[in-house]
């Protein structure tokens, strides 16, 4: 534990539920769920419950569906014992979908329909996967706004990544055939009105096809709104992710004057220069080889210790 990673701890006896010393905004695949098994280690579930029970806002900001969060995170947390009155927020599909849950289960699921990929395009992608790519990947039927196609767990990563390139190219072509402007990384294919409305975003385990208005920054703004609706203004934020796109959480918070540090649990892509502190497992005194949910779990444990929870 370094000095730079010690959140301000309230003086003993002072209870400020409306201004907790920290709020956690967590990407799920990578820092919380293993990218190999796709599930969450029991120790991480226990740490999440302990932090939330102590009044530290725990908010997930993921590209995953609400169904995935219910199964992999909410149900194990409820089984571990969320105290009455504790609310967990989950922002799913990169800000297009969100819901909150308590020990009693999930509240209503909200969907911003304006941010959804056209259903006819989604149907064509489902057919494309079934006909040409079913050996390597599957169509995620739980998404409400995005279209996501994911690697089968038993397919070797290198095989998947090679096949993913072919799939991504076909997905781009299909966008053009639907008259939709699309971008993949630095490859722009605007529609006839010279607009780009959608993006194809490949990750190490999936390809997401989504409105360009979705992103971890949208999720961060929703997180601040959800806490504000509860009368909660955190003194500081920690954002945690394993991808370059996850920095958008901290970018947005910093830009909007919320004190933030970002934790990168897979810094192999290089740590960009940012106007806020960026932490990795090395800042906890761990080896640089500690990544993904091993690093995410270590940070959760470090925050528990620093806060005396
Ligand atoms: Mg991730």
XYZ file of C-alpha atoms and ligand atoms in Angstrom:
310
model
C 0.000 0.000 0.000
C 1.615 3.261 -1.047
C 0.891 6.634 0.442
C -0.591 7.698 -2.875
C -3.287 5.058 -2.516
C -4.622 5.999 0.917
C -8.048 7.610 0.597
C -8.966 10.263 3.136
C -10.448 8.451 6.099
C -13.073 10.317 8.127
C -12.144 10.989 11.742
C -13.492 8.357 14.160
C -17.062 9.014 15.144
C -17.795 11.222 12.172
C -20.309 9.595 9.855
C -20.920 11.296 6.521
C -23.109 8.930 4.524
C -23.817 11.625 1.960
C -20.096 12.246 1.359
C -18.310 8.875 1.447
C -14.503 9.065 1.209
C -14.525 6.953 -1.955
C -16.826 5.782 -4.709
C -15.859 2.860 -6.929
C -16.681 2.786 -10.635
C -15.740 -0.644 -11.909
C -15.390 -2.159 -15.329
C -16.400 -5.812 -14.929
C -14.609 -8.000 -17.521
C -10.981 -7.887 -16.431
C -10.873 -6.183 -13.035
C -13.844 -8.018 -11.455
C -14.657 -11.035 -13.660
C -11.880 -13.232 -15.034
C -11.535 -12.846 -18.810
C -10.711 -16.568 -18.907
C -13.598 -18.078 -16.927
C -15.920 -15.009 -17.191
C -16.976 -15.468 -13.546
C -16.109 -13.638 -10.316
C -13.896 -15.056 -7.554
C -15.629 -15.490 -4.149
C -13.068 -13.199 -2.416
C -13.935 -10.361 -4.790
C -17.644 -10.822 -4.093
C -16.963 -10.636 -0.333
C -14.861 -7.468 -0.712
C -17.514 -5.797 -2.872
C -20.187 -6.605 -0.289
C -18.006 -5.339 2.576
C -17.236 -2.037 0.837
C -20.868 -1.447 -0.165
C -22.093 -2.353 3.319
C -19.744 0.272 4.782
C -21.317 2.989 2.632
C -18.734 3.045 -0.186
C -20.738 3.379 -3.418
C -20.023 0.373 -5.657
C -21.073 1.016 -9.244
C -20.431 -1.270 -12.189
C -19.782 0.337 -15.574
C -19.653 -2.414 -18.142
C -20.299 -3.322 -21.735
C -21.996 -6.446 -20.416
C -25.756 -6.955 -20.313
C -27.920 -6.569 -17.221
C -28.475 -10.360 -17.352
C -24.721 -10.985 -17.057
C -24.424 -8.633 -14.079
C -27.419 -10.257 -12.363
C -25.928 -13.737 -12.721
C -22.220 -13.121 -12.196
C -22.278 -10.272 -9.665
C -25.696 -9.531 -8.153
C -26.726 -13.081 -7.247
C -23.382 -13.983 -5.597
C -23.399 -10.658 -3.693
C -26.942 -11.281 -2.427
C -25.958 -14.830 -1.451
C -22.976 -13.388 0.464
C -25.322 -11.064 2.373
C -25.963 -7.467 1.286
C -27.321 -5.546 4.330
C -30.775 -3.969 4.096
C -30.632 -0.388 2.809
C -27.514 -0.905 0.678
C -28.037 -0.105 -3.016
C -25.682 -1.237 -5.803
C -25.899 0.409 -9.224
C -25.091 -1.367 -12.475
C -24.605 0.572 -15.694
C -24.608 -1.920 -18.533
C -24.076 -1.877 -22.306
C -21.728 1.130 -21.975
C -24.411 3.417 -20.599
C -27.421 2.376 -22.697
C -28.942 0.193 -19.941
C -28.921 0.515 -16.158
C -30.533 -0.892 -13.032
C -29.984 -0.959 -9.284
C -30.217 -3.829 -6.832
C -30.490 -4.499 -3.132
C -30.663 -7.617 -0.958
C -34.215 -7.983 -2.306
C -33.017 -8.278 -5.919
C -33.024 -6.061 -8.996
C -35.117 -2.944 -9.533
C -36.511 -1.987 -12.946
C -34.152 -2.109 -15.957
C -33.877 1.213 -17.802
C -33.029 1.238 -21.523
C -32.206 4.327 -23.582
C -33.860 3.148 -26.820
C -32.361 6.014 -28.843
C -28.970 4.383 -28.322
C -29.956 0.950 -29.685
C -28.555 -0.630 -32.850
C -31.365 -1.146 -35.432
C -33.016 -4.540 -34.865
C -32.800 -5.531 -38.553
C -29.013 -5.171 -38.419
C -28.856 -7.251 -35.245
C -30.894 -9.985 -36.963
C -28.429 -10.064 -39.866
C -25.473 -10.357 -37.462
C -27.200 -13.220 -35.622
C -27.610 -15.018 -38.967
C -23.998 -14.272 -40.016
C -22.631 -15.744 -36.781
C -24.816 -18.853 -37.068
C -23.780 -19.473 -40.684
C -20.050 -18.590 -40.691
C -18.630 -18.120 -37.201
C -20.460 -20.444 -34.788
C -17.326 -22.545 -34.140
C -15.460 -19.576 -32.625
C -18.066 -17.173 -31.251
C -21.700 -16.702 -30.225
C -24.312 -13.955 -30.505
C -25.138 -12.473 -27.075
C -28.939 -12.700 -26.879
C -29.048 -10.778 -23.580
C -28.064 -7.378 -25.033
C -30.875 -4.798 -25.322
C -29.117 -1.921 -27.152
C -25.753 -3.195 -28.371
C -24.959 -6.116 -30.654
C -22.208 -8.261 -29.126
C -20.536 -11.380 -30.452
C -18.326 -13.212 -27.985
C -15.543 -15.817 -28.036
C -16.484 -19.340 -26.918
C -14.475 -19.998 -23.727
C -13.014 -23.239 -25.153
C -11.589 -21.586 -28.306
C -7.883 -20.611 -28.006
C -7.419 -16.845 -27.912
C -5.132 -16.685 -30.973
C -7.651 -18.658 -33.069
C -10.457 -16.403 -31.937
C -8.561 -13.166 -32.612
C -7.740 -14.299 -36.164
C -11.367 -15.193 -36.871
C -12.567 -11.984 -35.179
C -10.781 -9.878 -37.817
C -12.789 -11.608 -40.563
C -16.022 -11.228 -38.616
C -15.392 -7.538 -37.941
C -14.854 -6.868 -41.650
C -18.150 -8.590 -42.498
C -19.947 -6.693 -39.728
C -18.652 -3.417 -41.217
C -19.857 -4.419 -44.687
C -23.300 -5.272 -43.298
C -23.500 -1.807 -41.723
C -22.871 -0.227 -45.121
C -25.539 -2.462 -46.693
C -27.990 -1.187 -44.050
C -27.085 2.402 -44.958
C -25.483 2.986 -41.560
C -22.234 4.921 -41.092
C -19.688 2.928 -39.103
C -16.159 3.170 -37.740
C -13.755 0.456 -36.532
C -10.672 1.810 -34.790
C -9.166 4.126 -37.451
C -11.258 2.721 -40.309
C -14.120 5.100 -41.201
C -17.006 4.163 -43.482
C -19.481 7.045 -43.352
C -22.983 6.629 -44.762
C -24.302 8.595 -47.756
C -24.893 11.615 -45.491
C -21.242 11.457 -44.398
C -22.246 10.490 -40.869
C -20.803 7.860 -38.557
C -23.457 6.638 -36.122
C -22.073 3.282 -35.024
C -18.763 1.717 -34.155
C -17.346 -1.794 -34.255
C -15.277 -2.187 -31.084
C -13.185 -5.358 -30.826
C -12.030 -6.459 -27.338
C -9.850 -9.457 -26.473
C -12.952 -11.649 -25.987
C -15.708 -10.034 -28.065
C -16.764 -7.573 -30.714
C -19.270 -4.914 -29.692
C -21.312 -3.056 -32.297
C -22.852 0.039 -30.792
C -23.931 3.646 -31.113
C -20.940 6.006 -31.113
C -22.696 7.819 -28.255
C -22.158 4.849 -25.928
C -19.024 4.654 -23.843
C -17.540 4.463 -20.396
C -17.815 8.265 -20.181
C -21.602 8.006 -20.589
C -21.563 5.367 -17.848
C -19.584 7.701 -15.568
C -22.107 10.510 -16.064
C -24.951 8.109 -15.247
C -23.075 6.970 -12.125
C -22.814 10.542 -10.836
C -26.542 11.069 -11.574
C -27.567 7.861 -9.790
C -25.634 8.839 -6.656
C -26.907 12.438 -6.801
C -30.463 11.069 -6.834
C -29.608 9.388 -3.511
C -28.096 12.627 -2.171
C -24.578 11.172 -2.317
C -21.539 13.206 -3.398
C -18.355 11.152 -3.001
C -15.201 12.950 -1.860
C -13.167 10.992 -4.416
C -13.574 8.365 -7.098
C -11.572 5.328 -8.136
C -12.215 4.006 -11.621
C -10.923 0.532 -12.519
C -10.512 -1.021 -15.950
C -8.399 -3.261 -18.154
C -8.765 -1.442 -21.503
C -7.787 1.893 -22.966
C -11.482 2.733 -23.350
C -11.928 2.418 -19.571
C -9.852 5.584 -19.060
C -12.910 7.461 -20.409
C -14.500 6.996 -16.958
C -11.710 8.908 -15.246
C -11.425 11.385 -18.140
C -15.098 12.326 -17.705
C -14.948 12.543 -13.902
C -11.759 14.635 -13.968
C -13.166 16.922 -16.666
C -16.241 17.481 -14.490
C -14.163 18.335 -11.398
C -14.619 15.055 -9.507
C -11.339 13.988 -7.829
C -10.360 10.660 -9.411
C -7.564 8.117 -9.722
C -7.710 5.422 -12.381
C -6.556 1.859 -11.780
C -5.316 0.004 -14.867
C -5.301 -3.754 -14.214
C -3.821 -4.627 -17.625
C -1.258 -1.893 -18.325
C 0.492 -3.952 -21.038
C -0.882 -1.567 -23.676
C 1.131 1.215 -21.993
C -0.080 3.764 -19.467
C -1.076 7.004 -21.205
C -0.207 10.397 -19.784
C -3.271 11.733 -17.930
C -4.005 14.804 -15.788
C -5.017 12.484 -12.911
C -3.046 9.711 -11.170
C -3.019 6.268 -12.801
C -2.291 3.280 -10.544
C -1.271 -0.284 -11.363
C -0.600 -3.363 -9.237
C 3.016 -2.172 -8.868
C 1.710 0.759 -6.775
C 0.454 -1.825 -4.259
C 3.936 -3.342 -4.082
C 2.891 -6.283 -6.297
C 4.674 -7.728 -9.309
C 3.772 -6.233 -12.689
C 2.612 -9.734 -13.677
C -0.386 -9.384 -11.314
C -3.146 -8.351 -13.730
C -6.869 -8.689 -14.437
C -9.038 -9.765 -11.497
C -5.944 -10.596 -9.418
C -5.025 -6.896 -9.572
C -8.656 -5.751 -9.251
C -9.100 -7.947 -6.188
C -5.870 -6.615 -4.643
C -7.110 -3.032 -4.972
C -10.491 -3.865 -3.403
C -8.650 -5.472 -0.488
C -6.284 -2.478 -0.204
C -9.220 -0.039 -0.035
C -10.895 -2.164 2.635
C -7.702 -2.079 4.685
C -7.148 1.653 4.184
C -10.728 2.421 5.230
C -10.641 -0.007 8.156
C -13.580 -1.989 6.751
Mg -12.839 -4.892 -19.426
